[in-house]
Each structure stands twice: as structure tokens, then as C-alpha cells.
N, CA and C of each residue as an Amber inpcrd file, in Angstrom:
protein
   459
 201.9440000 -52.0200000 -80.6500000 201.5460000 -50.7270000 -80.1200000
 200.5170000 -50.0550000 -81.0120000 200.6090000 -50.2820000 -82.3120000
 199.6570000 -49.6850000 -83.2380000 198.2460000 -50.2040000 -82.9740000
 198.1140000 -51.4950000 -82.7340000 196.7900000 -52.0530000 -82.4580000
 196.1990000 -51.4780000 -81.1820000 197.0210000 -51.2980000 -80.1380000
 196.5440000 -50.6990000 -78.8930000 196.0670000 -49.2750000 -79.1350000
 196.8150000 -48.5370000 -79.9330000 196.4240000 -47.1650000 -80.2460000
 195.1330000 -47.1430000 -81.0530000 194.9990000 -48.0730000 -82.0040000
 193.7710000 -48.1470000 -82.7950000 192.5800000 -48.4910000 -81.9070000
 192.7510000 -49.4490000 -80.9870000 191.6840000 -49.8300000 -80.0720000
 191.2700000 -48.6370000 -79.2200000 192.2450000 -47.9340000 -78.6780000
 191.9440000 -46.7680000 -77.8470000 191.1910000 -45.7100000 -78.6440000
 191.6080000 -45.4640000 -79.8740000 190.9420000 -44.4740000 -80.7160000
 189.4930000 -44.8750000 -81.0010000 189.2650000 -46.1320000 -81.3340000
 187.9020000 -46.6020000 -81.6120000 187.0350000 -46.4600000 -80.3740000
 187.5570000 -46.8090000 -79.2120000 186.7860000 -46.7010000 -77.9740000
 186.4580000 -45.2430000 -77.6650000 187.4280000 -44.3790000 -77.8120000
 187.1900000 -42.9510000 -77.5630000 186.1430000 -42.4100000 -78.5210000
 186.2510000 -42.7570000 -79.7880000 185.2650000 -42.2830000 -80.7640000
 183.8710000 -42.8250000 -80.4570000 183.7820000 -44.0940000 -80.0630000
 182.4840000 -44.6680000 -79.7000000 181.9140000 -43.9710000 -78.4690000
 182.7610000 -43.6980000 -77.5110000 182.3080000 -43.0190000 -76.3000000
 181.8200000 -41.6090000 -76.6180000 182.5410000 -40.9210000 -77.4800000
 182.1210000 -39.5730000 -77.8580000 180.7970000 -39.5880000 -78.6020000
 180.6140000 -40.5700000 -79.4750000 179.3910000 -40.6110000 -80.2640000
 178.1770000 -40.9980000 -79.4350000 178.3850000 -41.6890000 -78.3320000
 177.2690000 -42.1640000 -77.5220000 176.9410000 -41.2320000 -76.3620000
 177.7800000 -40.2450000 -76.0840000 177.5430000 -39.3620000 -74.9520000
 177.7490000 -37.9170000 -75.3330000 177.8440000 -37.1030000 -74.3110000
 178.0630000 -35.6870000 -74.5240000 179.3560000 -35.2890000 -73.8480000
 180.0320000 -34.2920000 -74.4190000 181.1720000 -33.7050000 -73.7440000
 180.6340000 -32.7130000 -72.7300000 181.1020000 -32.7830000 -71.5330000
 180.6830000 -31.8460000 -70.4960000 181.9010000 -31.0570000 -70.0540000
 181.8070000 -29.7670000 -70.1060000 182.9250000 -28.9150000 -69.7370000
 182.8460000 -28.4750000 -68.2820000 181.9340000 -29.0550000 -67.5080000
 181.7220000 -28.6250000 -66.1320000 182.8680000 -28.9970000 -65.2090000
 183.7470000 -29.9030000 -65.6350000 184.8430000 -30.3220000 -64.7790000
 184.4350000 -31.3890000 -63.7860000 183.2010000 -31.8310000 -63.8180000
 182.7460000 -32.8670000 -62.9010000 183.3910000 -34.1950000 -63.2700000
 183.5350000 -35.0390000 -62.2930000 184.0430000 -36.3760000 -62.5410000
 185.5340000 -36.4860000 -62.3040000 185.9600000 -37.7230000 -62.1900000
 187.3610000 -38.0200000 -61.9670000 188.1850000 -37.5280000 -63.1540000
 189.3230000 -36.9440000 -62.8900000 190.1580000 -36.3640000 -63.9340000
 191.0380000 -37.4070000 -64.6010000 191.3920000 -37.1510000 -65.8450000
 192.3470000 -37.9950000 -66.5610000 193.6530000 -38.0380000 -65.7880000
 194.2470000 -39.2200000 -65.7200000 195.4990000 -39.4110000 -65.0050000
 195.3160000 -39.9270000 -63.5900000 194.0710000 -39.9350000 -63.1000000
 193.8000000 -40.4310000 -61.7540000 193.7120000 -41.9600000 -61.7550000
 194.0940000 -42.5560000 -60.6490000 193.9230000 -43.9910000 -60.4780000
 192.4330000 -44.2750000 -60.3550000 191.9330000 -45.2350000 -61.1200000
 190.5010000 -45.5600000 -61.0980000 190.1310000 -46.1820000 -59.7590000
 189.1450000 -45.6210000 -59.0620000 188.7030000 -46.2220000 -57.8090000
 188.1100000 -47.6200000 -58.0400000 188.2320000 -48.4480000 -57.0220000
 187.6790000 -49.7970000 -57.0960000 186.1530000 -49.7320000 -57.0920000
 185.5300000 -50.6590000 -57.7880000 184.0700000 -50.7650000 -57.8010000
 183.6660000 -51.6350000 -56.6260000 182.9510000 -51.0470000 -55.6520000
 182.6910000 -51.7560000 -54.4040000 181.2200000 -52.0580000 -54.1440000
 180.3410000 -51.5590000 -54.9490000 178.9120000 -51.7910000 -54.7270000
 178.5140000 -53.1680000 -55.2460000 177.2590000 -53.4310000 -55.2860000
 176.7460000 -54.6980000 -55.7910000 175.2840000 -54.8010000 -55.4250000
 174.5900000 -55.7490000 -55.9030000 175.0480000 -56.9530000 -56.5870000
 175.4610000 -56.6810000 -58.0360000 176.0950000 -57.7030000 -58.6050000
 176.5230000 -57.6720000 -59.9940000 175.5640000 -58.4920000 -60.8300000
 175.2320000 -57.9870000 -61.9980000 174.3710000 -58.6850000 -62.9510000
 175.1870000 -58.9760000 -64.2100000 174.9150000 -60.0600000 -64.8540000
 175.6210000 -60.5100000 -66.0690000 177.0460000 -60.9840000 -65.7930000
 177.4850000 -60.9960000 -64.5410000 178.8170000 -61.5140000 -64.1900000
 178.9180000 -61.5860000 -62.6760000 179.9880000 -62.2060000 -62.2310000
 180.3290000 -62.1220000 -60.8180000 180.9880000 -60.7820000 -60.5600000
 181.3060000 -60.4820000 -59.3000000 181.9630000 -59.2040000 -58.9860000
 183.3010000 -59.0670000 -59.7100000 183.5450000 -57.8760000 -60.2210000
 184.8040000 -57.5620000 -60.9020000 185.5530000 -56.5130000 -60.0880000
 186.8590000 -56.6060000 -60.1270000 187.7140000 -55.6370000 -59.4500000
 188.6350000 -55.0050000 -60.4840000 188.7630000 -53.6940000 -60.4230000
 189.6590000 -52.9720000 -61.3280000 191.0730000 -53.5590000 -61.2230000
 191.5300000 -53.8070000 -59.9920000 192.8960000 -54.3190000 -59.8040000
 193.0920000 -55.6810000 -60.4630000 192.0400000 -56.4740000 -60.5600000
 192.1450000 -57.7850000 -61.2110000 192.0200000 -57.6990000 -62.7290000
 191.6770000 -56.5250000 -63.2350000 191.5280000 -56.3320000 -64.6810000
 192.7320000 -55.6180000 -65.2880000 193.7910000 -55.4460000 -64.4970000
 194.9910000 -54.8030000 -65.0420000 195.4740000 -55.6170000 -66.2280000
 195.9110000 -54.9220000 -67.2630000 196.2780000 -55.5640000 -68.5180000
 195.1390000 -55.5050000 -69.5270000 193.9730000 -55.0440000 -69.0780000
 192.8120000 -54.8710000 -69.9600000 192.4010000 -53.4070000 -69.9450000
 191.7840000 -52.9710000 -71.0240000 191.2180000 -51.6260000 -71.1040000
 189.7630000 -51.7340000 -70.6380000 189.3290000 -50.7910000 -69.8140000
 187.9730000 -50.8140000 -69.2590000 187.2110000 -49.5860000 -69.7340000
 186.0030000 -49.8140000 -70.2200000 185.0740000 -48.7300000 -70.5140000
 183.9950000 -48.8070000 -69.4370000 184.0080000 -47.8560000 -68.5060000
 183.0650000 -47.8260000 -67.3860000 182.0070000 -46.7810000 -67.6610000
 180.7490000 -47.2060000 -67.6220000 179.6380000 -46.2920000 -67.8800000
 178.8140000 -46.1140000 -66.6130000 178.6400000 -44.8550000 -66.1930000
 177.7380000 -44.5130000 -65.0920000 176.3850000 -44.2160000 -65.7170000
 175.3400000 -44.9340000 -65.3020000 174.0360000 -44.7790000 -65.9420000
 172.9130000 -45.1550000 -64.9940000 171.7080000 -44.8630000 -65.4260000
 170.4920000 -45.3450000 -64.7970000 169.5930000 -45.8210000 -65.9290000
 169.0370000 -46.9930000 -65.8100000 168.3010000 -47.5840000 -66.9320000
 167.0650000 -46.7960000 -67.3120000 166.4670000 -46.0810000 -66.4030000
 165.2300000 -45.3630000 -66.7130000 165.4300000 -44.3410000 -67.8230000
 166.4700000 -43.5490000 -67.7100000 166.6530000 -42.4330000 -68.6470000
 167.8130000 -42.5920000 -69.6120000 168.7830000 -43.4150000 -69.2700000
 170.0320000 -43.3240000 -70.0100000 170.4130000 -44.5280000 -70.8540000
 169.7630000 -45.6390000 -70.6880000 170.1190000 -46.7880000 -71.5020000
 168.9150000 -47.1320000 -72.3530000 168.9810000 -46.7930000 -73.6120000
 167.8410000 -46.9950000 -74.5020000 168.3080000 -47.7280000 -75.7480000
 167.3790000 -48.3020000 -76.4710000 167.7570000 -49.0010000 -77.6900000
 168.5260000 -48.1250000 -78.6710000 168.3450000 -46.8090000 -78.5990000
 169.0520000 -45.8990000 -79.4840000 170.4990000 -45.6680000 -79.0780000
 170.9720000 -46.3480000 -78.0280000 172.3380000 -46.1890000 -77.5390000
 173.0670000 -47.5360000 -77.5780000 173.2310000 -48.1040000 -78.7870000
 173.8520000 -49.4340000 -78.8870000 175.3720000 -49.3980000 -78.9260000
 175.9660000 -48.2180000 -78.8190000 177.4060000 -48.0900000 -78.9810000
 178.2110000 -48.9640000 -78.0490000 177.8310000 -49.0270000 -76.7680000
 178.6010000 -49.8170000 -75.8100000 178.5290000 -51.2970000 -76.1300000
 177.3700000 -51.7640000 -76.5560000 177.2170000 -53.1750000 -76.9080000
 178.0590000 -53.5050000 -78.1370000 178.0650000 -52.6220000 -79.1180000
 178.8710000 -52.8490000 -80.3170000 180.3610000 -52.8570000 -79.9960000
 180.7980000 -51.9280000 -79.1470000 182.2020000 -51.8800000 -78.7500000
 182.5540000 -53.1470000 -77.9680000 181.6550000 -53.5720000 -77.0630000
 181.8800000 -54.7920000 -76.2870000 182.0320000 -55.9940000 -77.2110000
 181.1090000 -56.1350000 -78.1480000 181.1460000 -57.2840000 -79.0680000
 182.4150000 -57.2860000 -79.9140000 182.8220000 -56.1220000 -80.3770000
 183.9550000 -56.0450000 -81.2990000 185.3040000 -56.2150000 -80.6070000
 185.4260000 -55.7390000 -79.3530000 186.7430000 -55.6700000 -78.7360000
 186.9240000 -56.4990000 -77.4660000 185.9040000 -57.2200000 -77.0210000
 186.0780000 -57.9900000 -75.7750000 187.1520000 -59.0590000 -75.9110000
 187.3270000 -59.6100000 -77.0990000 188.3640000 -60.6210000 -77.3070000
 189.7510000 -60.0050000 -77.5060000 189.8130000 -58.6750000 -77.5260000
 191.0910000 -57.9730000 -77.7140000 191.5200000 -57.2580000 -76.4350000
 190.8460000 -57.5750000 -75.3190000 191.2770000 -57.0070000 -74.0440000
 190.4350000 -55.8730000 -73.5020000 189.2770000 -55.6240000 -74.0760000
 188.3880000 -54.5750000 -73.5670000 187.3380000 -55.1880000 -72.6490000
 187.0760000 -54.5290000 -71.5280000 186.0000000 -54.9220000 -70.6270000
 185.0610000 -53.7260000 -70.4850000 183.7970000 -53.9020000 -70.8430000
 182.7800000 -52.8670000 -70.6550000 182.0500000 -53.1940000 -69.3600000
 181.9180000 -52.2010000 -68.4910000 181.2040000 -52.3590000 -67.2210000
 180.2410000 -51.1890000 -67.0780000 179.0160000 -51.4940000 -66.6930000
 178.0450000 -50.4440000 -66.4090000 177.8310000 -50.3540000 -64.9060000
 177.9250000 -49.1420000 -64.3880000 177.6220000 -48.8710000 -62.9840000
 176.2270000 -48.2470000 -62.9560000 175.2440000 -49.0170000 -62.4870000
 173.8630000 -48.5420000 -62.4500000 173.6490000 -47.7440000 -61.1690000
 173.5510000 -46.4270000 -61.2980000 173.3510000 -45.5200000 -60.1660000
 171.9420000 -44.9400000 -60.2690000 170.9790000 -45.5470000 -59.5800000
 169.5740000 -45.1670000 -59.7630000 169.2210000 -43.7930000 -59.2130000
 168.2560000 -43.1880000 -59.8830000 167.7350000 -41.8950000 -59.4410000
 166.4870000 -42.0760000 -58.5860000 165.6710000 -43.0960000 -58.8970000
 164.3980000 -43.3150000 -58.2140000 164.3890000 -44.6510000 -57.4820000
 163.5340000 -44.7810000 -56.4710000 163.4820000 -45.9830000 -55.6370000
 163.2100000 -47.2490000 -56.4420000 162.2950000 -47.1900000 -57.4160000
 161.9690000 -48.4010000 -58.1730000 163.1370000 -48.8780000 -59.0300000
 164.0940000 -47.9890000 -59.3130000 165.2810000 -48.3790000 -60.0830000
 166.2830000 -49.1490000 -59.2190000 166.0730000 -49.1440000 -57.9080000
 166.9690000 -49.8590000 -57.0000000 166.6320000 -51.3430000 -56.9040000
 165.5170000 -51.7450000 -57.4490000 165.0880000 -53.1370000 -57.3610000
 165.7990000 -53.9770000 -58.4190000 166.4670000 -55.0290000 -57.9510000
 167.2280000 -55.8980000 -58.8410000 166.3430000 -56.4350000 -59.9600000
 165.1300000 -56.8460000 -59.6300000 164.2290000 -57.4190000 -60.6460000
 163.9450000 -56.4230000 -61.7630000 163.7630000 -55.1580000 -61.4290000
 163.4900000 -54.1410000 -62.4470000 164.7020000 -53.9140000 -63.3500000
 165.8870000 -53.9030000 -62.7530000 167.1090000 -53.7010000 -63.5400000
 167.3530000 -54.9150000 -64.4320000 167.1190000 -56.1190000 -63.9030000
 167.2690000 -57.3350000 -64.7210000 166.3360000 -57.2930000 -65.9310000
 165.1000000 -56.8550000 -65.7330000 164.1470000 -56.7510000 -66.8490000
 164.6580000 -55.7550000 -67.8970000 165.1670000 -54.6180000 -67.4450000
 165.6730000 -53.6040000 -68.3710000 166.8790000 -54.1330000 -69.1450000
 167.7820000 -54.8220000 -68.4520000 168.9700000 -55.3860000 -69.0990000
 168.5540000 -56.3950000 -70.1690000 167.5770000 -57.2080000 -69.8340000
 167.1030000 -58.2080000 -70.8020000 166.4260000 -57.5340000 -71.9940000
 165.5490000 -56.5830000 -71.7090000 164.8050000 -55.8870000 -72.7690000
 165.7350000 -55.1370000 -73.7100000 166.8000000 -54.5870000 -73.1520000
 167.7350000 -53.7790000 -73.9380000 168.9430000 -54.5690000 -74.4330000
 168.9580000 -55.8740000 -74.1690000 170.0330000 -56.7560000 -74.6420000
 171.4160000 -56.2990000 -74.2060000 171.5700000 -56.0030000 -72.9390000
 172.8660000 -55.5920000 -72.3990000 173.6630000 -56.8520000 -72.0570000
 174.7720000 -57.1180000 -72.7760000 175.5160000 -58.3550000 -72.5580000
 176.6420000 -58.2670000 -71.5230000 177.0630000 -57.0720000 -71.1810000
 178.2410000 -56.8940000 -70.3460000 177.8600000 -56.7420000 -68.8630000
 178.8430000 -56.8080000 -67.9690000 178.5770000 -56.7320000 -66.5280000
 177.9500000 -55.3990000 -66.1100000 177.0240000 -55.5060000 -65.1680000
 176.3640000 -54.3340000 -64.5940000 176.4710000 -54.4580000 -63.0720000
 177.0070000 -53.4180000 -62.4450000 177.0550000 -53.3890000 -60.9810000
 175.9930000 -52.4040000 -60.5060000 175.1850000 -52.8450000 -59.5530000
 174.1590000 -51.9710000 -58.9890000 174.7810000 -51.1310000 -57.8790000
 174.6580000 -49.8350000 -58.0220000 175.2670000 -48.8610000 -57.1140000
 174.1520000 -48.0550000 -56.4450000 173.2680000 -48.7670000 -55.7340000
 172.0700000 -48.1390000 -55.1690000 172.3550000 -46.9990000 -54.2040000
 173.4560000 -47.0600000 -53.4850000 173.8010000 -46.0010000 -52.5310000
 174.8200000 -45.0130000 -53.1000000 175.0690000 -45.1290000 -54.4030000
 175.9750000 -44.2230000 -55.1280000 177.3880000 -44.2090000 -54.5560000
 177.8520000 -45.3550000 -54.0710000 179.2100000 -45.4690000 -53.5420000
 180.2320000 -45.2730000 -54.6660000 180.0720000 -46.0120000 -55.7480000
 180.9880000 -45.8600000 -56.8880000 180.8210000 -44.4910000 -57.5310000
 179.5810000 -44.0600000 -57.6540000 179.2660000 -42.7390000 -58.2140000
 180.0820000 -41.6550000 -57.5190000 180.0680000 -41.6750000 -56.1720000
 180.8130000 -40.6660000 -55.4080000 182.3300000 -40.8660000 -55.5380000
 182.7860000 -42.1160000 -55.5690000 184.2220000 -42.3780000 -55.6910000
 184.7780000 -41.8000000 -56.9910000 183.9550000 -41.7850000 -58.0360000
 184.3550000 -41.2180000 -59.3290000 183.9880000 -39.7370000 -59.4550000
 183.4750000 -39.1400000 -58.3860000 183.0690000 -37.7260000 -58.3690000
 182.1060000 -37.4200000 -59.5090000 181.2010000 -38.3320000 -59.7300000
 180.2700000 -38.2100000 -60.8530000 179.1390000 -37.2430000 -60.5140000
 178.5930000 -36.5820000 -61.5600000 177.5000000 -35.6300000 -61.3280000
 176.3710000 -35.7490000 -62.3350000 176.5140000 -36.5660000 -63.3600000
 175.4690000 -36.6440000 -64.3790000 175.4760000 -38.0110000 -65.0380000
 174.3580000 -38.3430000 -65.6440000 174.1940000 -39.5800000 -66.4170000
 174.0970000 -39.2120000 -67.8910000 174.5170000 -39.9950000 -68.7910000
 175.5520000 -41.0140000 -68.6120000 176.9240000 -40.3690000 -68.6440000
 177.8550000 -40.9640000 -67.9480000 179.2560000 -40.5710000 -68.0030000
 180.0470000 -41.8310000 -68.2980000 181.0430000 -41.7190000 -69.1440000
 181.8810000 -42.8660000 -69.4710000 183.3270000 -42.5450000 -69.1430000
 183.9940000 -43.5460000 -68.5620000 185.4050000 -43.4310000 -68.2200000
 186.1680000 -44.5010000 -68.9850000 187.2370000 -44.1080000 -69.6430000
 188.1260000 -45.0450000 -70.3000000 189.3230000 -45.2360000 -69.3740000
 189.5140000 -46.4730000 -68.9160000 190.5500000 -46.8110000 -67.9490000
 191.5790000 -47.6810000 -68.6650000 192.8390000 -47.2900000 -68.5720000
 193.8770000 -48.0120000 -69.3180000 194.2810000 -49.3170000 -68.6350000
 195.2300000 -50.0010000 -69.2360000 195.6620000 -51.3190000 -68.7670000
 196.3320000 -51.2880000 -67.3980000 196.7120000 -50.1000000 -66.9410000
 197.3410000 -49.9610000 -65.6250000 196.3560000 -49.4750000 -64.5690000
 195.0860000 -49.2890000 -64.9510000 194.0760000 -48.8410000 -63.9940000
 194.0040000 -47.3280000 -63.8450000 194.4910000 -46.6130000 -64.8460000
 194.4950000 -45.1500000 -64.8300000 193.3770000 -44.6230000 -65.7230000
 192.5980000 -43.6660000 -65.2160000 191.5580000 -43.0230000 -66.0270000
 192.2470000 -42.1780000 -67.0880000 191.9390000 -42.4460000 -68.3530000
 192.5830000 -41.7230000 -69.4430000 191.6440000 -40.7640000 -70.1640000
 190.3460000 -41.0050000 -70.0520000 189.3970000 -40.1780000 -70.7980000
 188.0350000 -40.2550000 -70.1280000 187.2810000 -39.1600000 -70.1730000
 185.9300000 -39.1000000 -69.6080000 185.0300000 -38.3350000 -70.5650000
 183.8150000 -38.8620000 -70.7780000 182.8340000 -38.1010000 -71.5560000
 181.6600000 -37.7770000 -70.6690000
């Protein structure tokens, strides 16, 4: 149990350091069941389902590559590298703001340029974005081993 608590603390601290706290109340609340990720296509992996990841901790990031994923934001990659073998899954939900961000080729180029190793789901119609009641980029959700949202930045 101590290791699980340590992992959760490290993930929360990494999430806090890489994002901003928003007091607006936007987004899915802690304690809610995490909605399934239904958009696609998926890059860097095949399709993933929250229900199939039970038993793992998930760090879900809502982002758009144009403004929110930059070389100065390596926290998610570092957390992924350090904890993926300990049961952490990092997933990025790419919710584009502009039409050119909806093109798979453009997102693939950005992922390659920025060395993003973890799964990215393209959410061009903001289906996942709306399911999580999201309102801003970037937002991160920490989802526990039972599929419950425990923390949001």
C-alpha cells in the first residue's frame, strides 16, 4: 500500500508541476466514474478502453499539440518512463482547436518532433472532451485502479 501511495503522490506532484490549478469548477469531479474514451484514431497504440485498464492508474491529459504540448512540458513523458512498469498508463486525448490540428499526419509529426511515447487518441469532434466536461487545455485527470477520477488539474 505504501508503494501505491508513493506512486499516487509522485503522479499528483508531476501533474501539478506541469499544469495549472483551475478553481473554475470545470471538468469531471473527483469521485466520478471515468467516461470511456470513444474517439479515434489512436496513435502510438491500438485503441484503449478505461474498463480494460482496471488495475492500473491512468494519467489522462486533454491537450492540443499546437499550444499545449511543447518541449518545455516533459513531465508526462518522465512520469510515463518512470512508472509504466509499475502500473501507470499515460494517455493523451488530442482535442484540436483548429482544422489543421485535426489531420492525423500533422499530429503524427508533432508527436514525433516532441518525442511523445505514450498513446494519443484523436478527439476531433470533442466527444471525449465533452464526456469529461472539459473546458480548457491542458487538463489532466488521475484515474485510479477502479476507473474512478481521483484528481484533476
